[in-house]
Amino acid sequence: MDGTVGRMSDLHCPARLIVARHGEAEYETDTMTESGGSLTALGRRQARDLGDRLVGERVAGIVSSDLARAVQTAEIAAGVLGLPVQVREGLQEFAVGDFLGRAWDPVVFDPMVAAWLAGDLSTGVPGGETGDQIVTRVLKVLDEIADQYRGETVLAVSHGGVILALMGRLAAGSPAVPKDAYDVPNCSTYVLERDADGWRVGTA
């Protein structure tokens, strides 16, 4: 096949992104922070298992949030898959705003996430980001990745809150959407596809 024809055909092929939450992590403090976190022994096993699960997926690239727990997860999975890791700003967990240095409060966060999963992303953490703002910054990065890997599969390692917001935007009301704020296990995966018509939830 002529190379030019092959590249043009790629324009009509969806990019397939497997978005994964990082492995189990331990933190320097029990209060909320916007950085830090290092994988536990279990988290490292989860990351290796993630790589093993994706061996048959013909993954062409791996990208990661710039937070340590995500980078560590991506690097361990990358070791299994034999690929380098691209660290990208914009895929990080949502900003905790006024809750920085405070304990997780389900009274605030559970209703917020429930609204996201129902398709209302206008709510957010006081002093932090709304669901809409999270999705806007994350999809900007994922759009660039999709353009780079047209017609291919990419692993993107990110965070639970990011996944909840994305699924609320792309698949509210679908059985594919997590049930609540606690239904995104470490190293769970969610398939997104983007073509000329935009983003959609794909099949595993």
PDB file of N, CA, C and O in Angstrom, residues 57-95:
ATOM      1  N   GLU A  57      -3.305  -6.557  23.894  1.00  0.00           N
ATOM      2  CA  GLU A  57      -4.026  -5.402  23.357  1.00  0.00           C
ATOM      3  C   GLU A  57      -3.241  -4.621  22.299  1.00  0.00           C
ATOM      4  O   GLU A  57      -3.736  -3.630  21.773  1.00  0.00           O
ATOM      5  N   ARG A  58      -2.014  -5.021  22.022  1.00  0.00           N
ATOM      6  CA  ARG A  58      -1.169  -4.325  21.038  1.00  0.00           C
ATOM      7  C   ARG A  58      -1.056  -2.835  21.374  1.00  0.00           C
ATOM      8  O   ARG A  58      -1.239  -1.962  20.521  1.00  0.00           O
ATOM      9  N   VAL A  59      -0.751  -2.547  22.628  1.00  0.00           N
ATOM     10  CA  VAL A  59      -0.605  -1.162  23.081  1.00  0.00           C
ATOM     11  C   VAL A  59       0.588  -0.525  22.381  1.00  0.00           C
ATOM     12  O   VAL A  59       1.695  -1.077  22.369  1.00  0.00           O
ATOM     13  N   ALA A  60       0.357   0.648  21.785  1.00  0.00           N
ATOM     14  CA  ALA A  60       1.407   1.325  21.021  1.00  0.00           C
ATOM     15  C   ALA A  60       2.120   2.398  21.833  1.00  0.00           C
ATOM     16  O   ALA A  60       3.219   2.823  21.458  1.00  0.00           O
ATOM     17  N   GLY A  61       1.519   2.857  22.921  1.00  0.00           N
ATOM     18  CA  GLY A  61       2.135   3.909  23.718  1.00  0.00           C
ATOM     19  C   GLY A  61       1.552   3.941  25.114  1.00  0.00           C
ATOM     20  O   GLY A  61       0.447   3.433  25.355  1.00  0.00           O
ATOM     21  N   ILE A  62       2.283   4.536  26.044  1.00  0.00           N
ATOM     22  CA  ILE A  62       1.838   4.673  27.430  1.00  0.00           C
ATOM     23  C   ILE A  62       2.055   6.113  27.864  1.00  0.00           C
ATOM     24  O   ILE A  62       3.151   6.668  27.701  1.00  0.00           O
ATOM     25  N   VAL A  63       1.004   6.729  28.409  1.00  0.00           N
ATOM     26  CA  VAL A  63       1.117   8.079  28.957  1.00  0.00           C
ATOM     27  C   VAL A  63       0.667   8.037  30.409  1.00  0.00           C
ATOM     28  O   VAL A  63      -0.091   7.154  30.815  1.00  0.00           O
ATOM     29  N   SER A  64       1.132   9.006  31.192  1.00  0.00           N
ATOM     30  CA  SER A  64       0.819   9.008  32.613  1.00  0.00           C
ATOM     31  C   SER A  64       0.639  10.425  33.124  1.00  0.00           C
ATOM     32  O   SER A  64       1.293  11.366  32.658  1.00  0.00           O
ATOM     33  N   SER A  65      -0.231  10.556  34.108  1.00  0.00           N
ATOM     34  CA  SER A  65      -0.266  11.749  34.951  1.00  0.00           C
ATOM     35  C   SER A  65       1.114  11.983  35.540  1.00  0.00           C
ATOM     36  O   SER A  65       1.910  11.057  35.690  1.00  0.00           O
ATOM     37  N   ASP A  66       1.409  13.226  35.893  1.00  0.00           N
ATOM     38  CA  ASP A  66       2.729  13.525  36.452  1.00  0.00           C
ATOM     39  C   ASP A  66       2.823  13.287  37.958  1.00  0.00           C
ATOM     40  O   ASP A  66       3.867  13.539  38.557  1.00  0.00           O
ATOM     41  N   LEU A  67       1.765  12.796  38.585  1.00  0.00           N
ATOM     42  CA  LEU A  67       1.830  12.480  40.016  1.00  0.00           C
ATOM     43  C   LEU A  67       2.531  11.140  40.217  1.00  0.00           C
ATOM     44  O   LEU A  67       2.336  10.195  39.450  1.00  0.00           O
ATOM     45  N   ALA A  68       3.327  11.040  41.280  1.00  0.00           N
ATOM     46  CA  ALA A  68       4.236   9.905  41.457  1.00  0.00           C
ATOM     47  C   ALA A  68       3.530   8.558  41.416  1.00  0.00           C
ATOM     48  O   ALA A  68       4.030   7.597  40.819  1.00  0.00           O
ATOM     49  N   ARG A  69       2.363   8.452  42.054  1.00  0.00           N
ATOM     50  CA  ARG A  69       1.678   7.161  42.117  1.00  0.00           C
ATOM     51  C   ARG A  69       1.248   6.676  40.737  1.00  0.00           C
ATOM     52  O   ARG A  69       1.223   5.471  40.471  1.00  0.00           O
ATOM     53  N   ALA A  70       0.923   7.621  39.858  1.00  0.00           N
ATOM     54  CA  ALA A  70       0.560   7.259  38.489  1.00  0.00           C
ATOM     55  C   ALA A  70       1.795   6.904  37.668  1.00  0.00           C
ATOM     56  O   ALA A  70       1.794   5.931  36.908  1.00  0.00           O
ATOM     57  N   VAL A  71       2.865   7.698  37.821  1.00  0.00           N
ATOM     58  CA  VAL A  71       4.101   7.426  37.077  1.00  0.00           C
ATOM     59  C   VAL A  71       4.651   6.057  37.452  1.00  0.00           C
ATOM     60  O   VAL A  71       5.066   5.273  36.582  1.00  0.00           O
ATOM     61  N   GLN A  72       4.654   5.734  38.752  1.00  0.00           N
ATOM     62  CA  GLN A  72       5.150   4.427  39.182  1.00  0.00           C
ATOM     63  C   GLN A  72       4.324   3.298  38.572  1.00  0.00           C
ATOM     64  O   GLN A  72       4.866   2.289  38.107  1.00  0.00           O
ATOM     65  N   THR A  73       3.012   3.470  38.552  1.00  0.00           N
ATOM     66  CA  THR A  73       2.124   2.462  37.953  1.00  0.00           C
ATOM     67  C   THR A  73       2.433   2.297  36.476  1.00  0.00           C
ATOM     68  O   THR A  73       2.568   1.167  35.978  1.00  0.00           O
ATOM     69  N   ALA A  74       2.540   3.415  35.771  1.00  0.00           N
ATOM     70  CA  ALA A  74       2.807   3.362  34.334  1.00  0.00           C
ATOM     71  C   ALA A  74       4.143   2.705  34.038  1.00  0.00           C
ATOM     72  O   ALA A  74       4.270   1.908  33.104  1.00  0.00           O
ATOM     73  N   GLU A  75       5.170   3.018  34.847  1.00  0.00           N
ATOM     74  CA  GLU A  75       6.508   2.471  34.592  1.00  0.00           C
ATOM     75  C   GLU A  75       6.545   0.961  34.815  1.00  0.00           C
ATOM     76  O   GLU A  75       7.208   0.225  34.071  1.00  0.00           O
ATOM     77  N   ILE A  76       5.826   0.473  35.832  1.00  0.00           N
ATOM     78  CA  ILE A  76       5.798  -0.973  36.073  1.00  0.00           C
ATOM     79  C   ILE A  76       5.054  -1.683  34.944  1.00  0.00           C
ATOM     80  O   ILE A  76       5.512  -2.707  34.422  1.00  0.00           O
ATOM     81  N   ALA A  77       3.893  -1.139  34.545  1.00  0.00           N
ATOM     82  CA  ALA A  77       3.157  -1.730  33.421  1.00  0.00           C
ATOM     83  C   ALA A  77       3.984  -1.653  32.144  1.00  0.00           C
ATOM     84  O   ALA A  77       3.988  -2.591  31.331  1.00  0.00           O
ATOM     85  N   ALA A  78       4.700  -0.549  31.960  1.00  0.00           N
ATOM     86  CA  ALA A  78       5.536  -0.376  30.769  1.00  0.00           C
ATOM     87  C   ALA A  78       6.648  -1.412  30.714  1.00  0.00           C
ATOM     88  O   ALA A  78       7.037  -1.868  29.629  1.00  0.00           O
ATOM     89  N   GLY A  79       7.169  -1.796  31.888  1.00  0.00           N
ATOM     90  CA  GLY A  79       8.200  -2.820  31.924  1.00  0.00           C
ATOM     91  C   GLY A  79       7.694  -4.151  31.392  1.00  0.00           C
ATOM     92  O   GLY A  79       8.435  -4.898  30.741  1.00  0.00           O
ATOM     93  N   VAL A  80       6.425  -4.449  31.652  1.00  0.00           N
ATOM     94  CA  VAL A  80       5.818  -5.676  31.134  1.00  0.00           C
ATOM     95  C   VAL A  80       5.599  -5.565  29.627  1.00  0.00           C
ATOM     96  O   VAL A  80       5.833  -6.517  28.877  1.00  0.00           O
ATOM     97  N   LEU A  81       5.170  -4.386  29.176  1.00  0.00           N
ATOM     98  CA  LEU A  81       4.794  -4.193  27.779  1.00  0.00           C
ATOM     99  C   LEU A  81       5.966  -3.801  26.882  1.00  0.00           C
ATOM    100  O   LEU A  81       5.829  -3.774  25.652  1.00  0.00           O
ATOM    101  N   GLY A  82       7.105  -3.470  27.497  1.00  0.00           N
ATOM    102  CA  GLY A  82       8.274  -3.107  26.704  1.00  0.00           C
ATOM    103  C   GLY A  82       8.150  -1.785  25.988  1.00  0.00           C
ATOM    104  O   GLY A  82       8.606  -1.636  24.856  1.00  0.00           O
ATOM    105  N   LEU A  83       7.538  -0.803  26.657  1.00  0.00           N
ATOM    106  CA  LEU A  83       7.308   0.508  26.052  1.00  0.00           C
ATOM    107  C   LEU A  83       7.804   1.613  26.970  1.00  0.00           C
ATOM    108  O   LEU A  83       7.830   1.448  28.199  1.00  0.00           O
ATOM    109  N   PRO A  84       8.154   2.779  26.414  1.00  0.00           N
ATOM    110  CA  PRO A  84       8.496   3.928  27.253  1.00  0.00           C
ATOM    111  C   PRO A  84       7.234   4.607  27.772  1.00  0.00           C
ATOM    112  O   PRO A  84       6.126   4.344  27.286  1.00  0.00           O
ATOM    113  N   VAL A  85       7.403   5.474  28.752  1.00  0.00           N
ATOM    114  CA  VAL A  85       6.286   6.214  29.342  1.00  0.00           C
ATOM    115  C   VAL A  85       6.429   7.691  29.026  1.00  0.00           C
ATOM    116  O   VAL A  85       7.503   8.273  29.235  1.00  0.00           O
ATOM    117  N   GLN A  86       5.359   8.312  28.526  1.00  0.00           N
ATOM    118  CA  GLN A  86       5.301   9.766  28.363  1.00  0.00           C
ATOM    119  C   GLN A  86       4.551  10.347  29.566  1.00  0.00           C
ATOM    120  O   GLN A  86       3.408   9.973  29.817  1.00  0.00           O
ATOM    121  N   VAL A  87       5.184  11.217  30.329  1.00  0.00           N
ATOM    122  CA  VAL A  87       4.527  11.865  31.459  1.00  0.00           C
ATOM    123  C   VAL A  87       3.914  13.176  30.970  1.00  0.00           C
ATOM    124  O   VAL A  87       4.609  14.002  30.371  1.00  0.00           O
ATOM    125  N   ARG A  88       2.621  13.351  31.218  1.00  0.00           N
ATOM    126  CA  ARG A  88       1.911  14.521  30.693  1.00  0.00           C
ATOM    127  C   ARG A  88       1.201  15.277  31.805  1.00  0.00           C
ATOM    128  O   ARG A  88       0.448  14.691  32.600  1.00  0.00           O
ATOM    129  N   GLU A  89       1.409  16.578  31.864  1.00  0.00           N
ATOM    130  CA  GLU A  89       0.600  17.427  32.743  1.00  0.00           C
ATOM    131  C   GLU A  89      -0.823  17.463  32.194  1.00  0.00           C
ATOM    132  O   GLU A  89      -1.042  17.348  30.987  1.00  0.00           O
ATOM    133  N   GLY A  90      -1.781  17.625  33.074  1.00  0.00           N
ATOM    134  CA  GLY A  90      -3.175  17.706  32.650  1.00  0.00           C
ATOM    135  C   GLY A  90      -3.974  16.459  32.960  1.00  0.00           C
ATOM    136  O   GLY A  90      -5.201  16.489  32.944  1.00  0.00           O
ATOM    137  N   LEU A  91      -3.293  15.358  33.276  1.00  0.00           N
ATOM    138  CA  LEU A  91      -3.984  14.114  33.605  1.00  0.00           C
ATOM    139  C   LEU A  91      -4.057  13.886  35.115  1.00  0.00           C
ATOM    140  O   LEU A  91      -4.532  12.848  35.573  1.00  0.00           O
ATOM    141  N   GLN A  92      -3.602  14.859  35.903  1.00  0.00           N
ATOM    142  CA  GLN A  92      -3.529  14.688  37.346  1.00  0.00           C
ATOM    143  C   GLN A  92      -4.923  14.670  37.985  1.00  0.00           C
ATOM    144  O   GLN A  92      -5.903  15.085  37.384  1.00  0.00           O
ATOM    145  N   GLU A  93      -4.964  14.210  39.245  1.00  0.00           N
ATOM    146  CA  GLU A  93      -6.207  14.162  40.002  1.00  0.00           C
ATOM    147  C   GLU A  93      -6.760  15.573  40.200  1.00  0.00           C
ATOM    148  O   GLU A  93      -6.029  16.571  40.085  1.00  0.00           O
ATOM    149  N   PHE A  94      -8.073  15.671  40.479  1.00  0.00           N
ATOM    150  CA  PHE A  94      -8.687  16.995  40.624  1.00  0.00           C
ATOM    151  C   PHE A  94      -8.116  17.741  41.828  1.00  0.00           C
ATOM    152  O   PHE A  94      -7.707  17.156  42.823  1.00  0.00           O
ATOM    153  N   ALA A  95      -8.078  19.064  41.696  1.00  0.00           N
ATOM    154  CA  ALA A  95      -7.584  19.924  42.771  1.00  0.00           C
ATOM    155  C   ALA A  95      -8.552  19.884  43.951  1.00  0.00           C
ATOM    156  O   ALA A  95      -9.771  19.952  43.763  1.00  0.00           O
TER     157      ALA A  95
END
